[in-house]
Structure formats: structure tokens, C-alpha cells
Coordinates of C-alpha atoms in Angstrom, one line a residue:
M1 CA -13.1 46.4 14.8
E2 CA -11.3 45.1 11.7
P3 CA -8.4 42.7 12.5
T4 CA -4.9 44.0 11.9
L5 CA -2.5 42.1 9.7
P6 CA 0.9 43.1 10.8
F7 CA 2.6 40.0 9.3
F8 CA 1.6 40.9 5.7
G9 CA 4.0 43.9 5.6
E10 CA 4.6 45.2 2.1
E11 CA 3.5 42.1 0.2
P12 CA -0.2 41.5 1.1
A13 CA -0.7 39.0 -1.7
R14 CA 2.0 36.5 -0.7
P15 CA 1.0 33.8 1.7
L16 CA 3.1 33.3 4.8
A17 CA 4.3 29.9 3.6
D18 CA 5.6 31.5 0.5
R19 CA 7.3 34.3 2.3
L20 CA 9.1 31.8 4.6
R21 CA 10.2 29.6 1.7
P22 CA 13.9 28.8 2.3
T23 CA 16.5 30.5 0.0
R24 CA 19.3 28.1 0.8
L25 CA 19.4 24.3 1.3
D26 CA 20.7 24.7 4.8
E27 CA 17.5 26.5 5.7
V28 CA 15.3 23.5 4.9
V29 CA 14.2 21.9 8.1
G30 CA 13.6 18.2 9.0
Q31 CA 15.4 16.6 6.0
D32 CA 19.0 16.2 7.3
Q33 CA 19.0 12.6 6.2
L34 CA 19.2 13.9 2.6
L35 CA 20.7 17.4 2.9
A36 CA 23.5 17.0 5.5
P37 CA 27.0 17.2 4.1
D38 CA 27.4 13.4 4.3
A39 CA 23.9 12.7 3.0
P40 CA 23.0 11.9 -0.7
L41 CA 21.9 15.4 -1.8
G42 CA 24.5 17.1 0.4
R43 CA 27.3 15.1 -1.4
M44 CA 25.8 15.8 -4.8
V45 CA 25.8 19.6 -4.2
A46 CA 29.3 19.6 -2.7
Q47 CA 30.6 17.7 -5.8
Q48 CA 28.5 19.8 -8.2
R49 CA 27.3 16.5 -9.8
L50 CA 23.5 16.4 -9.5
S51 CA 21.9 13.1 -10.5
S52 CA 18.3 12.6 -11.5
A53 CA 16.1 11.7 -8.6
V54 CA 12.6 11.2 -7.3
L55 CA 11.7 12.9 -4.1
W56 CA 9.1 10.7 -2.3
G57 CA 7.3 12.1 0.8
P58 CA 4.1 13.4 2.3
P59 CA 2.7 16.8 1.5
G60 CA 4.3 19.9 2.9
V61 CA 7.7 18.6 3.7
G62 CA 9.7 20.6 1.1
K63 CA 9.9 18.6 -2.1
T64 CA 9.3 21.6 -4.4
T65 CA 11.6 23.9 -2.4
I66 CA 14.4 21.4 -2.4
A67 CA 14.2 20.9 -6.1
R68 CA 14.3 24.7 -6.7
L69 CA 17.3 25.1 -4.4
L70 CA 19.1 22.2 -6.0
A71 CA 18.8 24.0 -9.3
D72 CA 20.3 27.1 -7.8
A73 CA 23.1 25.2 -6.1
A74 CA 24.0 23.4 -9.3
D75 CA 23.6 26.5 -11.4
L76 CA 20.9 24.9 -13.5
A77 CA 17.9 26.5 -15.2
F78 CA 14.8 25.5 -13.3
E79 CA 11.9 24.2 -15.4
P80 CA 8.8 23.2 -13.3
V81 CA 5.9 21.3 -14.7
S82 CA 2.9 19.7 -13.0
A83 CA 2.0 16.2 -14.1
T84 CA -1.6 17.0 -13.2
F85 CA -1.9 19.8 -15.9
S86 CA 1.0 19.1 -18.3
G87 CA 1.3 16.6 -21.2
V88 CA 3.8 15.5 -23.8
A89 CA 3.5 18.7 -25.8
D90 CA 4.5 20.8 -22.7
L91 CA 7.5 18.5 -22.1
R92 CA 8.6 18.9 -25.7
K93 CA 8.8 22.6 -25.2
V94 CA 10.9 22.1 -22.1
F95 CA 13.2 19.7 -23.9
A96 CA 13.6 22.1 -26.8
A97 CA 14.6 24.9 -24.5
A98 CA 16.9 22.6 -22.6
R99 CA 18.7 21.7 -25.8
S100 CA 19.2 25.3 -26.7
R101 CA 20.6 26.1 -23.3
R102 CA 22.9 23.1 -23.6
T103 CA 24.6 24.6 -26.7
I104 CA 25.8 27.5 -24.5
G105 CA 26.8 25.3 -21.6
Q106 CA 23.7 25.9 -19.5
G107 CA 22.1 22.8 -17.9
T108 CA 18.4 22.3 -17.1
L109 CA 16.7 20.8 -14.0
L110 CA 13.3 19.6 -15.0
F111 CA 11.1 19.4 -11.9
V112 CA 7.9 17.3 -12.4
D113 CA 5.5 17.7 -9.5
E114 CA 3.1 14.8 -8.8
I115 CA 5.2 12.7 -11.3
H116 CA 3.1 9.6 -10.4
R117 CA 0.2 11.1 -12.4
F118 CA 2.1 10.8 -15.7
N119 CA 0.9 7.8 -17.6
R120 CA 3.4 5.2 -19.1
A121 CA 3.8 7.1 -22.4
Q122 CA 4.5 10.3 -20.6
Q123 CA 7.0 8.7 -18.3
D124 CA 8.7 7.0 -21.3
S125 CA 9.0 10.3 -23.1
L126 CA 11.3 11.6 -20.3
M127 CA 13.8 8.8 -20.5
P128 CA 15.8 9.7 -23.7
Y129 CA 16.4 13.3 -22.4
V130 CA 17.4 12.0 -18.9
E131 CA 19.8 9.4 -20.5
D132 CA 21.6 11.9 -22.8
G133 CA 21.8 14.6 -20.1
T134 CA 19.5 17.1 -21.8
V135 CA 17.8 17.5 -18.4
T136 CA 18.4 16.5 -14.9
L137 CA 15.1 15.1 -13.7
I138 CA 13.8 15.7 -10.2
G139 CA 10.3 14.2 -9.7
A140 CA 8.1 14.7 -6.7
T141 CA 5.5 12.3 -5.5
T142 CA 3.4 11.5 -2.5
E143 CA 2.9 7.9 -3.7
N144 CA 5.2 4.9 -3.5
P145 CA 7.3 5.0 -6.7
S146 CA 7.5 1.2 -6.8
F147 CA 3.8 1.1 -7.6
E148 CA 3.4 4.3 -9.6
L149 CA 6.6 4.7 -11.8
N150 CA 7.8 2.6 -14.7
G151 CA 10.7 0.3 -13.9
A152 CA 12.7 1.8 -16.7
L153 CA 12.4 5.3 -15.3
L154 CA 13.1 4.1 -11.7
S155 CA 16.3 2.5 -12.9
R156 CA 17.5 5.9 -14.2
T157 CA 16.7 7.8 -11.1
Q158 CA 17.6 7.6 -7.4
V159 CA 14.6 7.5 -5.0
L160 CA 15.1 9.8 -2.0
V161 CA 12.6 9.6 0.9
L162 CA 11.6 12.7 2.7
K163 CA 10.2 12.4 6.2
R164 CA 7.1 14.0 7.6
L165 CA 8.3 17.0 9.7
D166 CA 8.7 16.2 13.4
E167 CA 7.8 18.4 16.3
T168 CA 11.3 20.1 16.3
A169 CA 11.1 21.0 12.7
L170 CA 7.5 22.3 13.0
S171 CA 8.5 24.4 16.1
T172 CA 11.3 25.9 14.1
L173 CA 8.9 26.9 11.3
L174 CA 6.6 28.6 13.9
A175 CA 9.5 30.4 15.4
R176 CA 10.5 31.7 11.9
A177 CA 6.9 32.8 11.3
E178 CA 6.9 34.8 14.5
Q179 CA 10.2 36.3 13.8
L180 CA 9.1 37.4 10.4
T181 CA 5.8 38.9 11.6
G182 CA 7.2 40.3 14.8
H183 CA 4.3 38.9 16.8
R184 CA 4.0 35.7 18.9
L185 CA 1.1 33.5 18.0
P186 CA -1.8 34.1 20.4
L187 CA -1.6 30.6 22.0
D188 CA -0.8 29.2 25.4
D189 CA 1.7 26.4 25.6
D190 CA -0.9 23.6 25.4
A191 CA -2.6 25.2 22.4
R192 CA 0.8 25.6 20.7
R193 CA 1.6 21.9 21.1
A194 CA -2.0 21.1 19.8
L195 CA -1.4 23.3 16.7
I196 CA 1.8 21.4 15.9
A197 CA 0.0 18.1 16.4
M198 CA -2.9 19.2 14.1
A199 CA -0.3 19.9 11.3
D200 CA 0.4 16.2 11.2
G201 CA 3.9 16.7 9.8
D202 CA 2.9 19.2 7.1
G203 CA 4.9 22.4 7.3
R204 CA 2.8 24.3 4.7
Y205 CA -0.4 23.4 6.5
L206 CA 1.1 24.6 9.8
L207 CA 2.0 28.0 8.3
N208 CA -1.4 28.4 6.8
M209 CA -3.0 27.8 10.2
A210 CA -0.5 30.3 11.7
E211 CA -1.6 32.8 9.2
Q212 CA -5.2 32.4 10.2
L213 CA -4.3 32.8 13.9
H214 CA -2.3 36.0 13.2
A215 CA -5.3 37.5 11.5
L216 CA -7.5 37.2 14.6
P217 CA -8.3 40.3 16.5
D218 CA -5.9 40.9 19.4
T219 CA -7.8 40.2 22.7
G220 CA -4.8 40.3 24.9
T221 CA -5.5 36.7 26.1
P222 CA -3.9 33.7 24.4
L223 CA -6.1 30.9 23.1
D224 CA -6.3 27.6 25.0
T225 CA -6.8 24.3 23.1
A226 CA -10.6 24.8 23.1
G227 CA -10.2 28.3 21.6
L228 CA -7.8 26.9 19.1
A229 CA -10.2 24.2 18.0
H230 CA -12.9 26.9 17.7
H231 CA -10.9 28.9 15.2
I232 CA -9.0 26.2 13.3
Q233 CA -10.6 23.2 11.6
Q234 CA -9.0 19.9 12.5
R235 CA -7.1 18.5 9.6
A236 CA -8.3 15.1 8.1
P237 CA -5.6 12.5 8.6
L238 CA -3.6 11.5 5.6
Y239 CA -5.0 8.3 4.3
D240 CA -5.7 7.2 0.8
K241 CA -7.9 4.1 0.7
A242 CA -6.6 3.1 -2.7
Q243 CA -2.9 3.7 -2.3
E244 CA 0.0 2.9 0.0
G245 CA -1.5 4.4 3.2
H246 CA -4.2 1.8 3.0
Y247 CA -1.7 -1.1 2.8
N248 CA 0.6 0.4 5.4
L249 CA -2.1 0.8 8.0
I250 CA -3.7 -2.6 7.5
S251 CA -0.2 -4.1 7.8
A252 CA 0.3 -2.2 11.0
L253 CA -3.0 -3.4 12.4
H254 CA -2.3 -7.0 11.4
K255 CA 1.2 -7.1 12.9
S256 CA 0.0 -5.4 16.1
M257 CA -2.6 -8.1 16.6
R258 CA 0.0 -10.8 15.7
G259 CA 2.3 -9.3 18.3
S260 CA -0.4 -9.5 20.9
D261 CA -0.6 -5.7 21.4
P262 CA -4.2 -4.8 21.8
D263 CA -3.5 -1.1 22.4
A264 CA -1.4 -0.6 19.2
A265 CA -4.0 -2.6 17.3
L266 CA -6.8 -0.3 18.5
Y267 CA -4.8 2.7 17.6
W268 CA -4.3 1.5 14.0
L269 CA -7.9 0.5 13.7
A270 CA -8.9 4.0 14.8
R271 CA -6.5 5.6 12.3
M272 CA -8.1 3.5 9.5
L273 CA -11.7 4.3 10.5
D274 CA -11.0 8.0 11.0
G275 CA -9.4 8.0 7.6
G276 CA -12.6 6.8 6.0
E277 CA -11.7 3.1 5.6
D278 CA -14.6 0.8 4.9
P279 CA -15.2 -1.1 8.2
L280 CA -16.2 -4.2 6.2
F281 CA -12.7 -4.3 4.7
V282 CA -11.3 -4.5 8.2
A283 CA -13.9 -7.1 9.2
R284 CA -12.8 -9.3 6.3
R285 CA -9.2 -9.0 7.3
L286 CA -10.0 -10.0 10.9
V287 CA -11.6 -13.2 9.7
R288 CA -8.5 -14.0 7.7
F289 CA -6.3 -13.2 10.7
A290 CA -8.3 -15.5 12.9
N291 CA -7.7 -18.4 10.6
E292 CA -4.1 -17.6 9.5
D293 CA -2.5 -16.4 12.8
I294 CA -4.6 -17.9 15.5
G295 CA -6.0 -21.1 14.1
M296 CA -6.5 -24.0 16.5
A297 CA -4.8 -22.2 19.3
A298 CA -8.2 -20.4 19.9
P299 CA -10.7 -22.0 17.4
H300 CA -13.4 -19.7 18.6
A301 CA -11.5 -16.6 17.3
V302 CA -13.0 -17.0 13.8
Q303 CA -16.5 -17.0 15.3
Q304 CA -15.7 -13.8 17.1
A305 CA -14.4 -12.2 13.9
L306 CA -17.5 -13.4 12.0
A307 CA -19.8 -12.1 14.7
A308 CA -18.2 -8.7 14.5
W309 CA -18.7 -8.7 10.7
D310 CA -22.4 -9.6 11.3
V311 CA -23.0 -7.0 14.0
Y312 CA -21.5 -4.3 11.9
E313 CA -23.7 -5.2 8.9
R314 CA -26.7 -5.0 11.2
L315 CA -25.9 -1.8 13.0
G316 CA -23.6 0.1 10.7
S317 CA -21.4 3.1 11.8
P318 CA -20.7 4.2 14.4
E319 CA -22.3 1.7 16.7
G320 CA -21.2 -1.4 14.8
E321 CA -17.5 -0.2 14.9
L322 CA -17.4 -1.2 18.6
A323 CA -18.0 -4.8 17.6
I324 CA -15.0 -4.6 15.2
A325 CA -12.9 -3.1 18.0
Q326 CA -14.0 -5.9 20.4
A327 CA -12.9 -8.5 17.8
V328 CA -9.6 -6.7 17.4
V329 CA -8.9 -6.9 21.1
Y330 CA -10.0 -10.5 21.2
L331 CA -7.7 -11.5 18.3
A332 CA -4.8 -9.5 19.7
T333 CA -5.1 -11.2 23.1
A334 CA -5.7 -14.7 21.8
P335 CA -2.9 -17.3 21.8
K336 CA -1.3 -17.5 18.3
S337 CA -0.5 -20.5 16.1
I338 CA 0.2 -20.9 12.4
A339 CA 0.5 -24.7 12.7
V340 CA -2.6 -25.3 10.5
Y341 CA -1.3 -22.7 7.9
R342 CA 2.1 -24.5 7.8
G343 CA 0.6 -27.9 7.8
F344 CA -1.8 -27.0 4.9
N345 CA 1.1 -25.6 2.8
A346 CA 3.2 -28.8 3.5
A347 CA 0.2 -31.0 2.5
H348 CA -0.1 -28.9 -0.8
R349 CA 3.6 -29.7 -1.5
S350 CA 3.1 -33.4 -1.0
A351 CA -0.1 -33.4 -3.0
R352 CA 1.7 -31.9 -6.0
Q353 CA 4.7 -34.3 -5.7
T354 CA 2.6 -37.5 -5.3
G355 CA 0.2 -36.8 -8.2
S356 CA -2.9 -39.1 -8.5
L357 CA -2.3 -41.8 -5.9
M358 CA -5.5 -43.6 -5.0
P359 CA -6.7 -43.8 -1.4
P360 CA -6.1 -47.2 0.3
A361 CA -8.9 -49.6 -0.6
H362 CA -10.0 -50.2 3.0
I363 CA -11.2 -46.6 3.4
L364 CA -13.2 -46.6 0.2
N365 CA -17.0 -47.1 0.1
A366 CA -18.2 -50.1 -1.7
P367 CA -21.8 -49.5 -2.9
T368 CA -21.6 -52.2 -5.7
R369 CA -20.7 -55.9 -5.7
L370 CA -17.9 -55.2 -8.2
M371 CA -16.3 -52.7 -5.8
R372 CA -16.7 -55.2 -2.9
N373 CA -15.0 -57.9 -5.0
L374 CA -12.2 -55.5 -5.7
G375 CA -11.6 -55.1 -2.0
Y376 CA -13.1 -51.7 -1.5
G377 CA -13.9 -51.2 2.2
K378 CA -12.4 -54.6 3.2
D379 CA -11.2 -54.7 6.8
Y380 CA -12.2 -51.1 7.5
Q381 CA -12.4 -50.4 11.2
Y382 CA -15.1 -48.0 12.5
D383 CA -13.0 -46.0 14.9
P384 CA -15.8 -45.1 17.4
D385 CA -16.5 -48.8 17.8
T386 CA -13.0 -49.7 18.9
A387 CA -11.9 -50.0 22.5
D388 CA -9.9 -46.8 22.5
G389 CA -12.1 -45.0 19.9
F390 CA -9.0 -45.1 17.7
S391 CA -8.1 -47.8 15.2
G392 CA -4.7 -46.6 14.1
D393 CA -5.4 -47.5 10.5
N394 CA -3.4 -46.0 7.6
Y395 CA -5.3 -43.3 5.7
F396 CA -2.4 -42.3 3.3
P397 CA -2.2 -43.8 -0.2
D398 CA -0.5 -47.2 -0.5
G399 CA 3.1 -46.7 -1.2
M400 CA 3.4 -43.3 0.4
D401 CA 5.1 -43.0 3.7
R402 CA 3.2 -41.4 6.6
E403 CA 3.8 -37.6 6.8
T404 CA 3.3 -35.2 9.7
Y405 CA 2.0 -31.9 8.4
Y406 CA 0.1 -30.5 11.4
Q407 CA 2.4 -29.9 14.3
P408 CA 0.4 -28.1 17.1
T409 CA 2.1 -25.6 19.4
D410 CA 1.6 -25.6 23.2
N411 CA -0.4 -22.3 22.9
G412 CA -4.0 -22.2 24.1
H413 CA -6.3 -24.9 22.9
E414 CA -3.5 -26.5 20.8
A415 CA -1.8 -27.7 24.0
Q416 CA -4.7 -30.1 24.5
I417 CA -4.6 -31.1 20.8
S418 CA -0.9 -31.7 21.0
E419 CA -1.4 -34.1 24.0
R420 CA -4.2 -35.9 22.2
L421 CA -2.1 -36.4 19.1
R422 CA 0.8 -37.8 21.2
H423 CA -1.6 -40.3 22.8
W424 CA -2.8 -41.4 19.4
A425 CA 0.7 -41.7 18.1
N426 CA 1.6 -44.0 21.0
L427 CA -1.5 -46.2 20.3
R428 CA -0.7 -46.4 16.6
A429 CA 2.9 -47.4 17.4
R430 CA 1.7 -50.0 19.9
Q431 CA -0.7 -51.5 17.3
Q432 CA 1.9 -51.7 14.6
R433 CA 4.2 -53.6 17.0
G434 CA 1.5 -55.9 18.2

């Protein structure tokens, strides 16, 4: 039996997402932080003073819709272009039309989708027309404008951040779809929640999935989560290995381990690997973390990180990923110390300030008679031969006061080191007095 499509109605060629596109700003869901009366765009619309802006947010959250509705609300002609397909010649046509409208008192809203794909010259070509008011620019981007847009263009626009749609907003969209079609989605409660989770904050994707479900033959029995998974392909998580998502997730992993939260760390590791991240990139970061954030508090941590790297290179995916996960848990649960990191930075500062001071003569080797005559190696004490295994000699340059760079914590193995250093400091002080 052929499936019935009751939701198409009289316009079979229009997708459900297009049919549900809001016609007023107050119909846009999930972006109250921008559209509420006391929010930036809400105030602009109320005052009829629309400024150029860049809408930054993930796919399917309403960037294009908001731009179109802003043009309607401000009584501006709407000129959409895509940075993927348009060039400077296309922009010149838009600017010429905008200038003509301006002579009769009609303003123009230029909407540039994927504005981050414009090169520097294309971005520069926008600025004179934005500055003189020929167009009000609304750009849309899924990438961080700080990295992708010229500083000059950013200084002439306001960056407005759109959020991924939460469960409440997505549920509202599903309810609107069911109201429009006159049919409830063939899902039980668990499958409905799973469908919302699969959308991953993308309203357009959710409505496209709903459209597929409406097209299924009516069996009279709602689908459970297994049935939903059979009919709907799981969406790949949003993750661009070369862009901001890459840096956001590695930062989340790093800080979760630093915060000694192995569960959160495993979650972010899974997110990265599911998104297609190179496990060897993660392995390299784990080695860095072991040295930078754990250090001498657990000196075996770097060995664990290197072992995970080695195991992954031998086994590959997916088996080798378990070694990386084990290293993540080890590092997250290890005691933390940045004492070596701080001490090394402090030593760098001293080295730059003191220049080329020579080491004290008594700790220099003297392989020639001339060097011995100059006092190289004179009165050097071989520490393991002393009674305490510690001579207390000065190893800093002559004329430079003794400095303390490495100050161990009381965390993990460093507690023992701290006690040992205190013991040696007492011996040194006693020898200097004696």
C-alpha cells in the first residue's frame, strides 16, 4: 500500500521546515536572549533602528529566518546572497540596487549567509556600503567570527550569538508540525524524546526527520526507540576538526582532567572520537597534560600517557582507543601540580635578567693544567661521598643570590619531595653557620 501524505496538503513541493517557517519574530523559538523586548534585537526592532550584525550560531537555529523577519520588521528590502556561491560582481549588483532604492527612501538589508566563506577582499568590499548606510548588513556564520572575519568588518558590526535549540524549543517545533499536519507523530514517549535528542539542537533537521516519519505507512502502533532508529539515520555530531569545535572540545577535555573529573573527561573524549578526531592528536595532548598539570605530583603520569600513545599506534582504532581512555582516567584521577611549570618559567625570567654569568669555578671540570691553575674544580665536593650525601655547595653563578624556583606542593609524590627539600635546606643553613 502506498503511504499517505496528509501533511503535504495543497503544496506538495514545499518541505515541512519551509511551511513552518515563522512569519513574525515572536514565533521564533529558542532565541529569547536576542529577540525578547529587552534583548538586543528586540530593542532594535522596537526603536526601528536596525544596526549591522553578525548572527553566529550552529545550523538550524533560525539565522536566515531571523534576518528575513528583521527586514520585514524594519521595512527594508531583503537581499540575500550566499558567500559560498556569490562574488564581488554579485555584491556590486546588490549595492547598485540598494543605491537606487535609497533615492526613494527605501532601505536595504543585505543578508550574507556563510559570511565566513568570503575572503578578505570580499569582506573589505562590504565595508564602504555598511559605513555609508547603503545597506544594513546581517551576516550569518557557524564559525567563530573572531577567527574568520576581518577586524575592520567586526568593528562595524555587532556579533549576536544564537543558541542551539533546547528540548523545550524543539518540542514546540514538533507540536507545530503536528498541528499543521493534523496528525501526531507515530512515536511513543521514549521515541519522541530520542528524536529530539537526535536533532542535536537543529530545528531544521528535526522537522526533516518528522517529515520522514509522517510519510511512513500508518500501522496503528507507535514506534519505540528501536523502531525509530530503524527508520531514521542517527545524525553525526557537529564537530569540525579544523575549526572552533575542535578547540572547544579539547579545552573541555583538558579542563575536565585538570578538575579531576574522570567522568566528564571520558564524555569529552568520546565526543571528540565520535566526531572523527585523530586519536593521536588526543594522545599528544595527554602527554603535554601529564607534564604541565601533573608534573612531579605523579611523575609516572607521563609514562602512562606515552604508553597510551604507543598502544594506540600498535593497535589502531577502535581497540587502541581504550588505552587512550585509560590514560584519560589516570590523568584525571592523579594528584595535580604545576610547581615545575611555574618554576621553569621563573628560571627563564632569571636567565634572561642575569645574562651570561659564568658558573662558579668549583663546579667546572678541569681537563687541562691551565684550567686547574685557574681554579676550575677547586674544592669541589662530591655529594655522594659526604656524610649526609649532601654537600650544601652553591651552584648558582658567583654574584647571584640563591633563588627558589621549584616550590613543590603537598600533593601526591611532591609531598615527599617537599620534605626532602626542607631537610636539605636545613643542612645547607647549618653548614653556612658552621
